[in-house]
Amino acid sequence: MGLGILFFLSSGLFLGWSLGANDAANVFGTAVGSRMVRFRTAATVCSVFVILGAVLGGAGAANTLDRLGSVNTLAGAFTVALAAALATFAMTRLGMPISTSQAIVGAIIGWNLYAGMVTGTRTLSTIVASWILCPLLAAVVAVALYIVMRQILRRGHLHLLRQDALVRWGLLLVGAFASYSLGANNIANVMGVFLPDNPFRDVTVLGVTFSGTQQLFLLGGTAIAIGVMTYSERTVRMIGSGLMRLSPEAALVIVGAQALVLFLFASERLEFWLASHGLPTFPLVPVSSTQVVIGAIVGLGLMRGGRGIQLRPLGSVGLGWVATPVVAGLVAFFLLFFVDNVFDQQVARVVHYRIDDTVLARYELEGRPAARVAAWSGREGANALRLQNELEREAALTRDEAQRLLELAELAPIVVDLGRAGLDLDRDYLGVVETRALATLAGQRYEHRWQFADALAAASPLWRLRKETPLNRSWNASVRDKLAYVERVFREQPAP
Amino acid sequence: MPIFRTTREIERQIDEFLDALSKGALVFRDAVAAYLAGNGTDFAQKLRILEELETRADRLSRDVESSLYSQSLIPEHRGDVLALLEHSDDIIDRAKNCLQRFDVERPVIPQQWHDHYRRLAEAVFRCVEAVVMASRRFFREAESVSDFLYQVHHYEGEADQIGLELRRQIFADPDLELGHRQHLRYFADGIDRVADMAEDVADRLAIYSLKRRL
């Protein structure tokens, strides 16, 4: 891995550092503020578990960000992460409860606009819905936990000192869980945009495979941990004592509610478990820990009759919902322009689209209105946004229909050249059956990504995507990862 | 469990402190009875026991204070617990001072008021006993503290009534010198004051227990 790549990753690390400096306050602020846990202890526990969460559970929310917009060059990813970090920094200076999740989403949309890419509207609406759902859910969970805890304390007749010891340990344990959830949920904000250009390869140590994604997330998690250790003390103390005076028991409830809500929106395993028991699942998206904490505090406040709730922080949350993504999007757009034109760095790889007969046939096969776009056969373009608008306007397609057509029309020539000099195919990662299926396509050329995927799926069931349900999510994620890998390996390189 | 090792020790010290307070009230009552019965040896022994209990309560209170601060325990309620122990310690201190005055000044108490003094000491004992029970509940079951606070106020009121009646009778007796009357009033007040201090602790407990509820 060259120094150049490290330089590009630095903006993500900066974003991770600022996330650590700010969001650790949400996890341990109330515990430190209520003088139950020392700052140094809190920072150490938070750092360790943030890294664990990022490495072991970070994949779920990262996949969702990838679907929002796939930043396709390292310089682009650098600029997007830098824009999010700068927006986060600016909002913090203005004293607004910031959300790195909203900043990164805004910055990715800024990149989409600059690069002429379409924004996955379905994914975007899922993410925005989760921003509204999250504080509400946190409030409900906090009230439920509060009621349960009050009953336990009333019936348990614990000595004040024993209760104090239990709450103290509870704060540490639940804080560790919340830190894990924060790492798992928010690592996507920090490193998600670098996933398409991840410089790390899978390594196996003592029979345990450490994926490239996990190594990237380890780096991001470490940046978050350094932010926690070096710069979070001031915000931790401010959240703990400034926002609202809380008893240690209420602090425990709030940290617990935060941990649960972040975990619900981060854990692939939990999603699988819920789905396999016929229960509703939550979208795996990066959510704002700040807003979760504020939701939990307001929930407790309302339960006590609404006295003592300050409306100002609530107003700031509402403003933050709108302002953070907008500011991050604008900063990203201007930074991309600057990096592109002043430093002459490629911030986005141009993607070409061609609507041909094979694309239309496949479109029809999916039950989509191919007849309405029959006249478009042979149309080409390099600006997805413009094509999408024209399809919506002229062919009367819905946004979802237009986006799907463009996905199919994307040109990504792939040549399965197994004899290419220097070809370094990771057969262990792909698996024996999958590699054998790939070998049957030797010498073939595909114009579109989906053609290559279809050919692989026909060659072996292990390359087949299953129906999109939470139960199949991990299978599909694994197949997509492998597909992305072989596409990268066999992508036809443009002539110099 | 190892996580409770420290707290268990402090819990034990607090329990021991409250035991000392409870036992002190009992010894105080018996010492007044022994004095009235003219049993000097028994009185002296009771006074010595009360002095020892007061010293032990002092030491326990200091130990608990030191542990709570040095280990940053119960930050929310530390001030309340320390104030509770300090003011409870004042009760036993006051009872000891009262008995020492009996020992030094040897008041001559006419037979007709022995029963009043005995009943006064009994009401004080019950009042302190109730405040000890309320304190124990404060640590384990804050919601039920008020049940015992009611008893504290009841016995303090009873002690006030007995004391008032005693003073009225003392000052209505034409056979007593003014100095003798004042001396007897002084001891009635001294005993009654112990109940007043218990009531002060009860008033504080009422606020502390409210704060303890989530």
XYZ file of C-alpha atoms in Angstrom, chain A residues 55-415:
361
model
C -14.203 -4.654 12.804
C -16.700 -7.338 13.805
C -20.041 -5.710 13.023
C -19.424 -2.821 10.660
C -20.462 -4.397 7.383
C -24.258 -4.045 7.627
C -24.612 -0.273 7.608
C -21.691 0.111 5.166
C -23.548 -1.851 2.476
C -26.480 0.572 2.703
C -24.239 3.629 2.197
C -22.709 1.912 -0.802
C -26.139 1.647 -2.388
C -26.756 5.373 -1.856
C -23.910 6.264 -4.152
C -20.735 4.444 -4.973
C -17.881 6.955 -4.945
C -15.662 5.369 -7.587
C -12.232 7.006 -7.200
C -9.928 7.404 -4.214
C -9.613 11.153 -4.750
C -13.422 11.364 -4.771
C -13.691 9.345 -1.569
C -11.008 11.548 0.011
C -12.920 14.696 -0.897
C -16.288 13.319 0.232
C -14.886 12.288 3.627
C -13.100 15.628 3.967
C -16.300 17.516 3.192
C -18.184 15.500 5.814
C -15.406 16.089 8.356
C -15.334 19.833 7.662
C -19.122 20.079 7.885
C -19.030 18.149 11.154
C -16.332 20.446 12.485
C -18.197 23.594 11.413
C -21.504 22.444 12.931
C -19.727 21.549 16.163
C -18.204 25.023 16.302
C -21.690 26.463 15.868
C -22.787 24.425 18.876
C -25.284 22.282 17.007
C -25.776 18.604 17.806
C -24.000 17.150 14.837
C -24.444 13.861 13.105
C -21.620 12.392 11.049
C -24.214 10.089 9.462
C -26.074 13.051 8.035
C -22.849 14.767 7.036
C -21.583 11.770 5.048
C -24.951 11.191 3.387
C -25.053 14.871 2.377
C -21.467 14.662 1.081
C -22.205 11.517 -0.989
C -25.220 13.234 -2.544
C -22.924 16.206 -3.275
C -20.576 13.792 -5.084
C -23.503 12.249 -6.990
C -24.550 15.708 -8.168
C -20.997 16.676 -9.138
C -20.309 13.388 -10.945
C -23.707 13.305 -12.619
C -24.591 10.091 -10.837
C -28.055 9.150 -9.671
C -28.843 9.017 -5.974
C -30.488 5.783 -4.873
C -33.816 7.320 -3.913
C -35.170 4.215 -2.235
C -32.063 3.951 -0.071
C -32.123 7.676 0.619
C -35.741 7.545 1.774
C -34.903 4.568 4.013
C -32.027 6.515 5.561
C -34.072 9.693 6.066
C -36.951 7.692 7.557
C -34.518 6.091 9.977
C -33.300 9.543 11.096
C -36.847 10.382 12.139
C -37.580 6.923 13.506
C -34.410 6.741 15.556
C -35.042 9.439 18.194
C -38.658 8.297 18.510
C -37.579 4.700 18.998
C -34.903 5.812 21.479
C -37.575 7.666 23.479
C -39.835 4.601 23.575
C -36.968 2.246 24.487
C -35.759 4.639 27.213
C -39.231 4.833 28.772
C -39.612 1.030 28.660
C -36.177 0.487 30.211
C -36.931 3.117 32.840
C -40.166 1.400 33.869
C -38.476 -2.024 34.030
C -35.549 -0.640 36.005
C -37.782 1.184 38.458
C -39.719 -2.022 39.110
C -36.515 -3.995 39.637
C -35.106 -1.389 42.022
C -38.358 -1.159 43.954
C -38.722 -4.891 44.344
C -35.052 -5.673 44.778
C -34.672 -3.640 48.015
C -31.001 -3.214 47.252
C -28.803 -1.295 49.627
C -28.027 2.176 48.313
C -24.336 1.293 48.079
C -24.959 -2.007 46.324
C -27.292 -0.293 43.896
C -24.563 2.276 43.308
C -22.039 -0.484 42.573
C -24.457 -2.240 40.225
C -25.295 0.961 38.358
C -21.585 1.782 38.110
C -20.795 -1.614 36.568
C -23.960 -1.432 34.501
C -22.851 1.904 33.066
C -19.496 0.426 32.107
C -20.999 -2.727 30.573
C -23.824 -0.965 28.773
C -21.391 1.776 27.749
C -19.140 -0.909 26.271
C -22.141 -2.327 24.384
C -23.096 1.173 23.215
C -19.506 1.768 22.075
C -19.563 -1.529 20.159
C -22.852 -0.520 18.529
C -21.480 2.934 17.752
C -18.442 1.387 16.078
C -20.580 -1.102 14.141
C -23.107 1.507 13.045
C -20.924 4.550 12.428
C -17.782 3.028 10.893
C -19.690 3.142 7.596
C -19.678 6.940 7.870
C -15.934 7.030 8.292
C -14.698 4.375 5.894
C -17.751 3.439 3.816
C -16.820 5.699 0.900
C -13.393 4.037 0.615
C -14.877 0.544 0.237
C -15.007 0.523 -3.578
C -11.296 1.429 -3.642
C -10.267 -0.499 -0.556
C -6.490 -0.968 -0.792
C -6.403 -3.860 1.703
C -6.440 -7.528 0.712
C -7.751 -10.418 2.794
C -5.157 -12.007 5.055
C -5.413 -15.257 6.973
C -3.697 -15.516 10.333
C -3.803 -18.817 12.243
C -6.725 -19.995 10.135
C -8.759 -16.838 10.761
C -9.447 -14.719 7.686
C -9.210 -11.025 8.255
C -11.000 -9.415 5.301
C -9.826 -6.285 3.524
C -12.982 -4.523 4.707
C -12.215 -5.469 8.301
C -8.676 -4.111 7.968
C -10.022 -0.864 6.551
C -12.527 -0.667 9.386
C -9.793 -1.427 11.920
C -7.940 1.623 10.659
C -11.104 3.751 10.865
C -11.975 2.331 14.285
C -8.507 3.220 15.528
C -8.988 6.782 14.292
C -12.269 6.968 16.214
C -10.522 5.568 19.306
C -7.751 8.188 19.028
C -10.435 10.877 18.785
C -12.027 9.483 21.948
C -8.742 9.395 23.863
C -7.361 12.746 22.758
C -10.182 15.186 22.262
C -13.471 13.966 23.730
C -13.016 15.001 27.359
C -14.502 18.472 26.947
C -17.608 17.244 25.082
C -18.010 14.293 27.459
C -18.110 16.634 30.439
C -20.379 19.104 28.632
C -22.968 16.474 27.635
C -22.814 14.920 31.092
C -23.463 18.030 33.094
C -24.723 20.654 30.668
C -27.604 19.148 28.744
C -29.704 17.956 31.641
C -28.989 16.880 35.183
C -29.396 13.127 35.338
C -29.316 10.612 38.141
C -26.919 7.684 37.614
C -29.923 5.389 37.135
C -31.376 7.647 34.431
C -27.909 7.805 32.841
C -27.862 4.004 32.725
C -31.284 3.939 31.062
C -30.183 6.465 28.444
C -26.938 4.670 27.624
C -28.873 1.371 27.458
C -31.489 2.839 25.110
C -28.741 4.247 22.919
C -26.896 0.917 22.784
C -30.055 -0.986 21.851
C -31.170 1.454 19.170
C -27.727 1.671 17.542
C -27.463 -2.126 17.682
C -30.894 -2.527 16.052
C -29.720 -0.396 13.130
C -26.306 -2.076 12.839
C -26.484 -5.788 13.547
C -26.826 -8.148 10.620
C -27.095 -11.079 13.018
C -29.935 -9.466 14.951
C -31.705 -8.656 11.696
C -31.343 -12.280 10.624
C -32.636 -13.511 13.976
C -35.645 -11.159 13.889
C -36.455 -12.156 10.319
C -36.105 -15.864 11.021
C -38.637 -15.488 13.854
C -41.090 -13.617 11.650
C -40.485 -10.313 13.444
C -40.157 -6.921 11.739
C -36.591 -5.847 11.003
C -34.878 -2.495 11.031
C -32.985 -1.044 8.060
C -29.235 -1.307 8.550
C -28.277 2.330 8.142
C -25.835 4.608 9.951
C -27.833 6.686 12.432
C -26.916 9.632 14.622
C -25.942 8.743 18.170
C -26.479 12.388 19.183
C -30.091 12.292 18.109
C -30.607 8.904 19.734
C -29.386 10.304 23.066
C -31.532 13.415 22.781
C -34.537 11.218 21.887
C -33.939 9.078 24.979
C -33.597 12.110 27.275
C -36.754 13.717 25.881
C -38.574 10.380 26.302
C -37.680 10.285 29.988
C -38.583 13.953 30.342
C -42.009 13.386 28.803
C -42.588 10.410 31.056
C -42.020 12.656 34.048
C -44.721 14.987 32.786
C -42.663 17.075 30.397
C -41.215 19.347 33.079
C -37.633 20.395 32.601
C -37.517 19.637 28.889
C -35.645 22.382 27.118
C -37.058 23.142 23.717
C -33.851 24.707 22.424
C -31.904 21.459 21.973
C -34.986 20.024 20.273
C -35.010 22.932 17.838
C -31.303 22.361 17.195
C -31.974 18.708 16.365
C -34.656 19.709 13.868
C -32.362 22.292 12.312
C -29.486 19.788 12.292
C -31.579 17.304 10.326
C -31.852 19.803 7.502
C -28.664 21.843 7.860
C -26.048 19.098 8.264
C -26.640 17.178 5.022
C -27.194 20.396 3.069
C -23.968 22.008 4.345
C -22.003 18.771 3.801
C -23.438 18.403 0.287
C -22.505 21.965 -0.662
C -19.022 21.683 0.850
C -18.501 18.385 -1.006
C -19.635 19.890 -4.307
C -17.250 22.863 -4.050
C -14.353 20.792 -2.719
C -14.779 18.309 -5.575
C -14.689 21.175 -8.056
C -11.519 22.473 -6.373
C -9.737 19.101 -6.194
C -10.771 18.275 -9.747
C -9.705 21.560 -11.351
C -6.907 22.886 -9.135
C -5.157 19.664 -8.146
C -6.169 17.893 -11.338
C -7.239 14.759 -9.482
C -9.883 12.458 -10.905
C -12.684 12.736 -8.333
C -15.119 10.603 -10.306
C -14.623 8.006 -12.997
C -16.859 8.725 -15.966
C -19.452 6.005 -16.359
C -20.998 5.468 -19.777
C -24.499 4.184 -20.372
C -25.957 2.530 -23.434
C -29.547 1.422 -23.763
C -29.455 -1.415 -26.302
C -31.727 -4.316 -27.181
C -30.192 -6.684 -24.633
C -30.763 -4.103 -21.905
C -34.369 -3.605 -22.985
C -34.961 -7.371 -23.131
C -33.635 -7.780 -19.621
C -35.690 -4.771 -18.491
C -38.821 -6.388 -19.870
C -37.932 -9.688 -18.229
C -38.067 -7.932 -14.894
C -41.646 -6.904 -15.625
C -40.732 -3.261 -16.196
C -42.328 -1.015 -18.860
C -39.840 -1.760 -21.677
C -42.337 -0.723 -24.363
C -42.238 2.873 -23.149
C -38.484 3.076 -23.736
C -38.333 0.982 -26.936
C -37.563 4.123 -28.903
C -34.531 4.744 -26.681
C -32.658 1.748 -28.046
C -29.188 2.818 -29.114
C -29.132 5.908 -26.883
C -25.850 6.556 -25.077
C -24.745 9.032 -22.494
C -22.300 9.688 -19.701
C -24.425 11.760 -17.339
C -26.735 9.493 -15.396
C -28.541 12.376 -13.794
C -29.440 13.913 -17.149
C -30.471 10.534 -18.577
C -32.623 9.869 -15.555
C -34.389 13.220 -15.923
C -34.990 12.630 -19.630
C -36.343 9.144 -18.996
C -38.702 10.492 -16.394
C -39.819 13.371 -18.562
C -39.956 11.806 -22.008
C -40.699 8.128 -21.316
C -42.862 8.841 -18.263
C -40.872 6.430 -16.111
C -40.946 6.695 -12.375
C -37.649 7.537 -10.685
C -37.271 3.957 -9.501
C -37.903 2.587 -13.027
C -35.467 5.055 -14.587
C -32.753 4.214 -12.036
C -33.134 0.498 -12.675
C -32.876 1.011 -16.442
C -29.683 3.028 -15.972
C -28.249 0.335 -13.696
C -28.774 -2.167 -16.526
C -27.472 0.242 -19.165
C -24.198 1.004 -17.354
C -21.229 -0.003 -19.507
C -18.536 -1.880 -17.636
C -16.749 -4.083 -20.170
C -15.476 -7.276 -18.581
C -13.176 -9.786 -20.314
